[in-house]
Every structure is written in structure tokens, then in C-alpha cells.
């Protein structure tokens, strides 16, 4: 899968308060690049704790569930788009199906 855009992840983990997210986000990014997801079931098989939402959105728990990552997936084009990365408190303030 292509991941658009790693820059969003990097900008997040470079913040002093989120430096602990670097290794888990890089690990997620590496796994996503190697993945060949054709359906939500493929994602669930790889990431059991992922939450599948409407509109091809998926929520991943990052760093032991300290952070949340929302992506939108285009299964045909084999691309996922980073829509949000943040803490649980920040996640609770967004609509994951619209973000």
C-alpha cells in the first residue's frame, strides 16, 4: 500500500510531547507499506485491534493505545491516506468518519 503522507506522522512524532510515538508509527508505516489490503477483513487479520468504520475509514491504536491513527483507504488504488493522528482526548473531539 502507498501511505499518503508520512510527513503528517513525522510532524506528529517530532513534537516533544509525542516523541514516544516515533517507533510505533514507523512500525505501523513499515507494515502498511508491505501490506496488500483488498478489504477490511485483510486489515483486521493483520491488526486485530483496528476499528473498521464507514467510508473506508480505519482507526488504529498506536503506542499501546495511547494514540489513535485514522486512515482512509482506497482499496482499488492500493493507497491509504493519513487523516488524523492524535491522543485519545483529541480523537474524541473529531468525527472519524468525516475527518
mmCIF file of C-alpha atoms in Angstrom:
data_model
loop_
_atom_site.group_PDB
_atom_site.id
_atom_site.type_symbol
_atom_site.label_atom_id
_atom_site.label_comp_id
_atom_site.label_asym_id
_atom_site.label_seq_id
_atom_site.Cartn_x
_atom_site.Cartn_y
_atom_site.Cartn_z
ATOM 1 C CA UNK A 1 0.000 0.000 0.000
ATOM 2 C CA UNK A 2 1.088 3.547 -0.593
ATOM 3 C CA UNK A 3 0.845 5.722 2.514
ATOM 4 C CA UNK A 4 -0.015 9.365 1.940
ATOM 5 C CA UNK A 5 1.501 11.219 3.754
ATOM 6 C CA UNK A 6 4.237 10.044 6.075
ATOM 7 C CA UNK A 7 5.043 13.694 6.658
ATOM 8 C CA UNK A 8 1.912 14.015 8.810
ATOM 9 C CA UNK A 9 3.145 11.162 11.005
ATOM 10 C CA UNK A 10 6.639 12.633 11.205
ATOM 11 C CA UNK A 11 5.352 16.072 12.182
ATOM 12 C CA UNK A 12 3.348 14.451 14.972
ATOM 13 C CA UNK A 13 6.189 12.403 16.475
ATOM 14 C CA UNK A 14 8.597 15.336 16.280
ATOM 15 C CA UNK A 15 6.538 17.274 18.807
ATOM 16 C CA UNK A 16 8.223 16.996 22.220
ATOM 17 C CA UNK A 17 5.067 15.648 23.872
ATOM 18 C CA UNK A 18 4.698 12.875 21.249
ATOM 19 C CA UNK A 19 8.264 11.666 20.767
ATOM 20 C CA UNK A 20 7.246 8.266 22.171
ATOM 21 C CA UNK A 21 5.059 7.794 19.076
ATOM 22 C CA UNK A 22 8.008 7.671 16.663
ATOM 23 C CA UNK A 23 8.876 3.969 16.871
ATOM 24 C CA UNK A 24 5.254 2.726 16.869
ATOM 25 C CA UNK A 25 4.295 4.987 13.953
ATOM 26 C CA UNK A 26 7.358 3.965 11.964
ATOM 27 C CA UNK A 27 6.492 0.309 12.654
ATOM 28 C CA UNK A 28 2.879 0.873 11.503
ATOM 29 C CA UNK A 29 4.118 2.717 8.402
ATOM 30 C CA UNK A 30 6.519 -0.096 7.525
ATOM 31 C CA UNK A 31 3.769 -2.719 7.896
ATOM 32 C CA UNK A 32 1.325 -0.652 5.830
ATOM 33 C CA UNK A 33 3.858 -0.255 3.008
ATOM 34 C CA UNK A 34 4.287 -4.036 2.828
ATOM 35 C CA UNK A 35 0.553 -4.738 3.065
ATOM 36 C CA UNK A 36 -1.743 -5.634 0.214
ATOM 37 C CA UNK A 37 -5.143 -4.916 1.710
ATOM 38 C CA UNK A 38 -8.070 -5.775 -0.549
ATOM 39 C CA UNK A 39 -10.776 -5.469 2.094
ATOM 40 C CA UNK A 40 -11.398 -4.539 5.713
ATOM 41 C CA UNK A 41 -11.039 -8.231 6.594
ATOM 42 C CA UNK A 42 -7.415 -8.117 5.422
ATOM 43 C CA UNK A 43 -6.712 -5.227 7.774
ATOM 44 C CA UNK A 44 -8.410 -6.986 10.702
ATOM 45 C CA UNK A 45 -6.364 -10.109 10.008
ATOM 46 C CA UNK A 46 -3.165 -8.075 10.329
ATOM 47 C CA UNK A 47 -4.253 -5.607 13.029
ATOM 48 C CA UNK A 48 -6.838 -7.228 15.281
ATOM 49 C CA UNK A 49 -7.414 -4.075 17.317
ATOM 50 C CA UNK A 50 -8.119 -1.906 14.249
ATOM 51 C CA UNK A 51 -11.616 -0.457 14.085
ATOM 52 C CA UNK A 52 -13.306 -0.522 10.698
ATOM 53 C CA UNK A 53 -15.593 2.446 10.101
ATOM 54 C CA UNK A 54 -17.855 3.631 7.308
ATOM 55 C CA UNK A 55 -16.498 5.412 4.234
ATOM 56 C CA UNK A 56 -13.385 3.181 4.085
ATOM 57 C CA UNK A 57 -12.001 4.652 7.298
ATOM 58 C CA UNK A 58 -9.906 2.626 9.735
ATOM 59 C CA UNK A 59 -8.757 3.553 13.235
ATOM 60 C CA UNK A 60 -5.518 2.082 14.569
ATOM 61 C CA UNK A 61 -4.375 2.088 18.175
ATOM 62 C CA UNK A 62 -0.781 3.305 18.357
ATOM 63 C CA UNK A 63 1.772 3.033 21.182
ATOM 64 C CA UNK A 64 -0.246 0.720 23.375
ATOM 65 C CA UNK A 65 -3.468 2.590 22.653
ATOM 66 C CA UNK A 66 -2.010 5.950 23.724
ATOM 67 C CA UNK A 67 -2.620 7.470 20.290
ATOM 68 C CA UNK A 68 -5.170 6.998 17.533
ATOM 69 C CA UNK A 69 -4.461 6.988 13.806
ATOM 70 C CA UNK A 70 -7.291 7.398 11.300
ATOM 71 C CA UNK A 71 -6.718 6.490 7.681
ATOM 72 C CA UNK A 72 -8.916 6.431 4.609
ATOM 73 C CA UNK A 73 -8.265 3.539 2.256
ATOM 74 C CA UNK A 74 -8.664 3.269 -1.478
ATOM 75 C CA UNK A 75 -8.520 -0.498 -1.953
ATOM 76 C CA UNK A 76 -8.506 -0.281 -5.755
ATOM 77 C CA UNK A 77 -5.568 2.122 -5.943
ATOM 78 C CA UNK A 78 -3.794 0.415 -3.024
ATOM 79 C CA UNK A 79 -3.401 3.670 -1.136
ATOM 80 C CA UNK A 80 -4.143 4.837 2.366
ATOM 81 C CA UNK A 81 -4.407 8.453 3.354
ATOM 82 C CA UNK A 82 -3.488 9.641 6.840
ATOM 83 C CA UNK A 83 -6.461 11.669 8.031
ATOM 84 C CA UNK A 84 -5.679 12.102 11.727
ATOM 85 C CA UNK A 85 -3.119 11.223 14.364
ATOM 86 C CA UNK A 86 -3.599 12.313 17.938
ATOM 87 C CA UNK A 87 -4.213 11.428 21.547
ATOM 88 C CA UNK A 88 -7.415 9.795 22.747
ATOM 89 C CA UNK A 89 -8.621 13.153 24.028
ATOM 90 C CA UNK A 90 -8.057 14.729 20.607
ATOM 91 C CA UNK A 91 -9.634 11.708 18.881
ATOM 92 C CA UNK A 92 -12.766 12.083 20.999
ATOM 93 C CA UNK A 93 -13.225 15.568 19.537
ATOM 94 C CA UNK A 94 -13.216 14.523 15.856
ATOM 95 C CA UNK A 95 -15.694 12.666 13.714
ATOM 96 C CA UNK A 96 -13.607 9.757 12.444
ATOM 97 C CA UNK A 97 -15.936 9.156 9.505
ATOM 98 C CA UNK A 98 -15.566 12.731 8.233
ATOM 99 C CA UNK A 99 -12.022 13.676 9.232
#
